[in-house]
Short mmCIF file of C-alpha atoms in Angstrom, two decimals:
data_model
loop_
_atom_site.label_atom_id
_atom_site.label_comp_id
_atom_site.label_asym_id
_atom_site.label_seq_id
_atom_site.Cartn_x
_atom_site.Cartn_y
_atom_site.Cartn_z
CA GLY A 147 -0.09 -0.03 -0.01
CA ALA A 148 0.80 3.73 0.13
CA VAL A 149 3.63 4.90 2.37
CA VAL A 150 3.29 7.83 4.70
CA SER A 151 6.38 8.84 6.94
CA GLN A 152 6.46 11.31 9.87
CA HIS A 153 9.44 12.90 11.45
CA PRO A 154 10.81 13.08 14.20
CA SER A 155 9.33 9.63 15.62
CA ARG A 156 9.82 11.07 19.05
CA VAL A 157 10.51 14.50 20.40
CA ILE A 158 11.16 15.83 24.13
CA CYS A 159 11.05 19.39 24.48
CA LYS A 160 10.83 22.00 27.24
CA SER A 161 7.35 23.88 27.90
CA GLY A 162 7.09 27.00 26.23
CA THR A 163 8.96 25.72 23.07
CA SER A 164 7.44 24.88 19.51
CA VAL A 165 7.79 21.80 17.72
CA LYS A 166 7.28 21.00 14.30
CA ILE A 167 6.23 17.56 13.06
CA GLU A 168 6.42 16.71 9.48
CA CYS A 169 4.35 14.29 7.51
CA ARG A 170 5.30 12.83 3.98
CA SER A 171 3.50 10.83 1.58
CA LEU A 172 6.48 9.02 -0.12
CA ASP A 173 5.00 7.62 -3.15
CA PHE A 174 1.80 9.43 -3.98
CA GLN A 175 0.48 12.92 -4.13
CA ALA A 176 -1.93 13.73 -1.40
CA THR A 177 -4.06 16.61 -1.89
CA THR A 178 -5.58 16.04 1.53
CA MET A 179 -3.88 15.00 4.64
CA PHE A 180 -5.16 14.53 8.38
CA TRP A 181 -3.65 15.20 11.63
CA TYR A 182 -4.89 13.27 14.64
CA ARG A 183 -3.88 13.02 18.33
CA GLN A 184 -4.28 10.03 20.61
CA PHE A 185 -3.60 9.99 24.19
CA PRO A 186 -3.12 6.51 26.04
CA LYS A 187 -5.73 3.95 25.43
CA GLN A 188 -8.05 6.46 23.82
CA SER A 189 -9.40 6.61 20.26
CA LEU A 190 -7.58 8.83 17.53
CA MET A 191 -9.28 12.01 17.43
CA LEU A 192 -9.11 14.16 14.58
CA MET A 193 -7.62 17.41 14.94
CA ALA A 194 -7.56 18.95 11.45
CA THR A 195 -8.08 18.46 7.75
CA SER A 196 -4.89 19.90 5.76
CA ASN A 197 -5.80 20.76 2.10
CA GLU A 198 -2.96 21.40 -0.13
CA GLY A 199 -2.61 25.26 -1.19
CA SER A 200 -5.37 26.44 1.36
CA LYS A 201 -5.97 26.60 4.94
CA ALA A 202 -6.51 23.67 7.14
CA THR A 203 -9.94 23.00 8.61
CA TYR A 204 -10.11 22.59 12.12
CA GLU A 205 -12.20 20.25 14.31
CA GLN A 206 -14.22 22.01 17.26
CA GLY A 207 -12.12 22.47 20.08
CA VAL A 208 -8.74 22.43 18.47
CA GLU A 209 -7.02 25.88 18.82
CA LYS A 210 -5.63 26.75 15.36
CA ASP A 211 -3.41 29.42 16.51
CA LYS A 212 -1.68 26.75 18.78
CA PHE A 213 -1.59 23.91 16.09
CA LEU A 214 -0.37 25.48 12.96
CA ILE A 215 -0.82 23.34 9.91
CA ASN A 216 0.87 23.98 6.51
CA HIS A 217 0.23 21.72 3.40
CA ALA A 218 2.72 23.66 0.95
CA SER A 219 3.10 20.87 -1.42
CA LEU A 220 1.31 17.67 -2.64
CA THR A 221 3.58 15.52 -0.52
CA LEU A 222 4.09 17.38 2.61
CA SER A 223 2.19 18.79 5.36
CA THR A 224 3.64 20.11 8.94
CA LEU A 225 1.95 20.51 12.15
CA THR A 226 3.77 22.91 14.75
CA VAL A 227 2.76 22.72 18.21
CA THR A 228 3.45 26.29 19.44
CA SER A 229 4.10 27.23 23.21
CA ALA A 230 3.70 23.61 24.08
CA HIS A 231 2.87 22.71 27.51
CA PRO A 232 2.92 19.32 29.08
CA GLU A 233 -1.01 18.65 28.40
CA ASP A 234 -0.03 18.73 24.71
CA SER A 235 2.13 15.51 25.34
CA SER A 236 0.48 12.87 23.14
CA PHE A 237 0.93 10.69 20.12
CA TYR A 238 0.35 12.77 17.10
CA ILE A 239 -0.34 10.63 13.70
CA CYS A 240 -0.95 11.95 10.28
CA SER A 241 -2.64 10.42 7.26
CA ALA A 242 -3.28 10.90 3.86
CA ARG A 243 -5.72 9.68 1.17
CA ASP A 244 -4.01 7.95 -1.90
CA PRO A 245 -6.18 8.94 -4.83
CA ARG A 246 -5.02 5.79 -6.85
CA GLY A 247 -6.57 3.33 -4.15
CA GLY A 248 -9.99 4.97 -3.88
CA TRP A 249 -10.94 8.02 -1.87
CA GLU A 250 -11.98 6.20 1.35
CA THR A 251 -8.72 4.63 2.35
CA GLN A 252 -6.54 6.75 4.72
CA TYR A 253 -2.82 5.64 4.99
CA PHE A 254 -1.39 6.47 8.23
CA GLY A 255 2.00 7.41 9.10
CA PRO A 256 4.01 5.85 11.95
CA GLY A 257 3.15 8.47 14.62
CA THR A 258 5.26 11.10 16.57
CA ARG A 259 5.39 10.82 20.29
CA LEU A 260 5.66 14.52 21.70
CA LEU A 261 6.81 14.76 25.28
CA VAL A 262 6.73 18.13 26.90
CA LEU A 263 8.43 18.67 30.13
CA SER B 170 -24.78 11.90 21.84
CA GLN B 171 -22.73 10.01 19.20
CA LYS B 172 -20.93 7.07 20.07
CA ILE B 173 -18.72 4.20 18.79
CA GLU B 174 -18.13 1.37 21.09
CA GLN B 175 -15.99 -1.61 20.83
CA ASN B 176 -17.19 -4.51 22.99
CA SER B 177 -14.00 -4.79 25.22
CA GLU B 178 -10.83 -3.14 25.90
CA ALA B 179 -9.11 -6.70 25.64
CA LEU B 180 -9.68 -9.95 24.47
CA ASN B 181 -7.41 -12.98 25.07
CA ILE B 182 -7.62 -16.15 23.08
CA GLN B 183 -5.74 -19.20 22.32
CA GLU B 184 -3.93 -19.55 18.97
CA GLY B 185 -5.77 -21.33 16.27
CA LYS B 186 -9.20 -19.90 17.46
CA THR B 187 -11.52 -17.46 16.07
CA ALA B 188 -11.18 -13.85 17.36
CA THR B 189 -14.40 -11.93 17.08
CA LEU B 190 -14.48 -8.12 17.84
CA THR B 191 -17.40 -6.04 17.99
CA CYS B 192 -18.00 -2.49 17.11
CA ASN B 193 -21.28 -0.93 17.87
CA TYR B 194 -22.31 2.86 17.12
CA THR B 195 -25.03 5.06 17.96
CA ASN B 196 -26.59 8.14 16.23
CA TYR B 197 -24.57 7.71 12.92
CA SER B 198 -25.57 6.54 9.55
CA PRO B 199 -21.82 6.00 8.10
CA ALA B 200 -21.19 5.48 4.19
CA TYR B 201 -18.72 3.00 5.04
CA LEU B 202 -16.61 1.21 8.00
CA GLN B 203 -13.36 0.32 8.15
CA TRP B 204 -11.16 -1.86 10.38
CA TYR B 205 -7.51 -1.11 11.18
CA ARG B 206 -4.88 -2.62 13.21
CA GLN B 207 -2.39 -0.69 15.50
CA ASP B 208 0.52 -2.17 16.87
CA PRO B 209 2.21 -0.16 20.12
CA GLY B 210 3.69 2.97 19.39
CA ARG B 211 2.67 2.76 15.70
CA GLY B 212 0.18 4.36 13.29
CA PRO B 213 -2.88 2.35 12.46
CA VAL B 214 -2.55 0.04 9.23
CA PHE B 215 -5.82 -0.15 6.87
CA LEU B 216 -7.35 -3.88 7.12
CA LEU B 217 -10.91 -3.69 5.49
CA LEU B 218 -13.64 -1.54 4.39
CA ILE B 219 -17.22 -2.16 4.32
CA ARG B 220 -19.90 -0.14 2.84
CA GLU B 221 -23.64 0.34 4.07
CA ASN B 222 -24.96 -1.82 1.25
CA GLU B 223 -22.54 -4.76 1.66
CA LYS B 224 -23.06 -7.35 4.24
CA GLU B 225 -19.80 -9.26 4.55
CA LYS B 226 -16.20 -8.62 3.47
CA ARG B 227 -13.48 -11.12 3.33
CA LYS B 228 -9.83 -10.89 3.14
CA GLU B 229 -7.61 -13.89 3.81
CA ARG B 230 -8.27 -14.87 7.43
CA LEU B 231 -10.20 -11.73 7.79
CA LYS B 232 -14.14 -11.34 7.81
CA VAL B 233 -16.12 -8.28 8.30
CA THR B 234 -19.94 -8.15 8.74
CA PHE B 235 -21.84 -4.97 8.54
CA ASP B 236 -25.73 -4.80 9.88
CA THR B 237 -26.82 -1.10 9.60
CA THR B 238 -30.21 -2.35 11.28
CA LEU B 239 -28.29 -3.25 14.56
CA LYS B 240 -25.55 -0.48 13.97
CA GLN B 241 -23.03 -3.10 14.40
CA SER B 242 -20.02 -4.42 12.77
CA LEU B 243 -18.17 -7.60 13.58
CA PHE B 244 -14.51 -8.28 12.83
CA HIS B 245 -13.28 -11.88 12.71
CA ILE B 246 -9.86 -13.42 12.55
CA THR B 247 -10.18 -17.07 11.96
CA ALA B 248 -7.10 -19.51 12.71
CA SER B 249 -5.67 -16.67 15.15
CA GLN B 250 -1.83 -16.47 15.30
CA PRO B 251 0.30 -14.89 17.89
CA ALA B 252 1.26 -12.45 15.36
CA ASP B 253 -2.23 -11.14 15.02
CA SER B 254 -1.89 -9.62 18.55
CA ALA B 255 -2.56 -5.98 18.33
CA THR B 256 -4.92 -3.33 19.03
CA TYR B 257 -7.78 -3.52 16.26
CA LEU B 258 -10.07 0.01 15.77
CA CYS B 259 -13.16 0.23 13.95
CA ALA B 260 -13.52 3.57 12.17
CA LEU B 261 -16.78 4.94 10.93
CA ALA B 262 -16.81 7.46 7.76
CA ILE B 263 -19.14 10.53 8.14
CA GLY B 264 -19.45 13.75 6.63
CA GLY B 265 -20.48 12.90 3.08
CA SER B 266 -17.73 13.20 0.46
CA GLN B 267 -15.04 14.48 2.98
CA GLY B 268 -15.54 11.04 4.63
CA ASN B 269 -13.81 12.14 8.01
CA LEU B 270 -13.09 8.90 9.96
CA ILE B 271 -14.45 8.63 13.70
CA PHE B 272 -12.58 5.98 15.63
CA GLY B 273 -13.63 3.66 18.27
CA LYS B 274 -10.95 3.32 21.31
CA GLY B 275 -10.01 -0.24 19.90
CA THR B 276 -10.03 -3.63 21.37
CA LYS B 277 -6.30 -5.19 22.46
CA LEU B 278 -6.36 -8.80 21.28
CA SER B 279 -4.05 -11.16 22.67
CA VAL B 280 -3.55 -14.52 20.98
CA LYS B 281 -1.76 -16.91 23.27
CA PRO B 282 0.35 -19.90 22.03
#
């Protein structure tokens, strides 16, 4: 199937700093990418939908000024957690649709573990 | 309120047996439903998709059923193996053509040798 990568796989930062997470579709072009957050033993929660060349659509309750999303190309979307706090510590996962395989299927990246001290 | 429930947080079975996982939902009319596998510290991996007009889907040792009247999907793994041990997530597609996915919490399956 299609391959989606994320970088970094894990990051530890100090409270108040900003962290950028990259999501890349390696063998296909993704006009739409999704960012999820998953807390331990909880379900994946959709944070935002990232559309190439336009502003991201955020889910209710997700602060767009805190979680900055940029989808500058058809293979790259970035999520920046600004002024991170310990409560932002979580597992962040991106996904993308591969238009070759039908629009329903999302391919997920391996996730980024963020720990804010 | 809208809910997706996976029958149990954990399921332990013996190797060779059939594992059956349940996904129930309320207040949704999903266009399709998907099952994913998630290993610890990894992103979900797509397994199967079943549409609202389909009753059953199979892929190798996997079988999924979808009952829109009961608002329930069953996920079966036949001849289970220790390598099948993982967390299995069901996800509903809502929101029309955008098809945003809503995930259940998952069921952690452990297959003992």
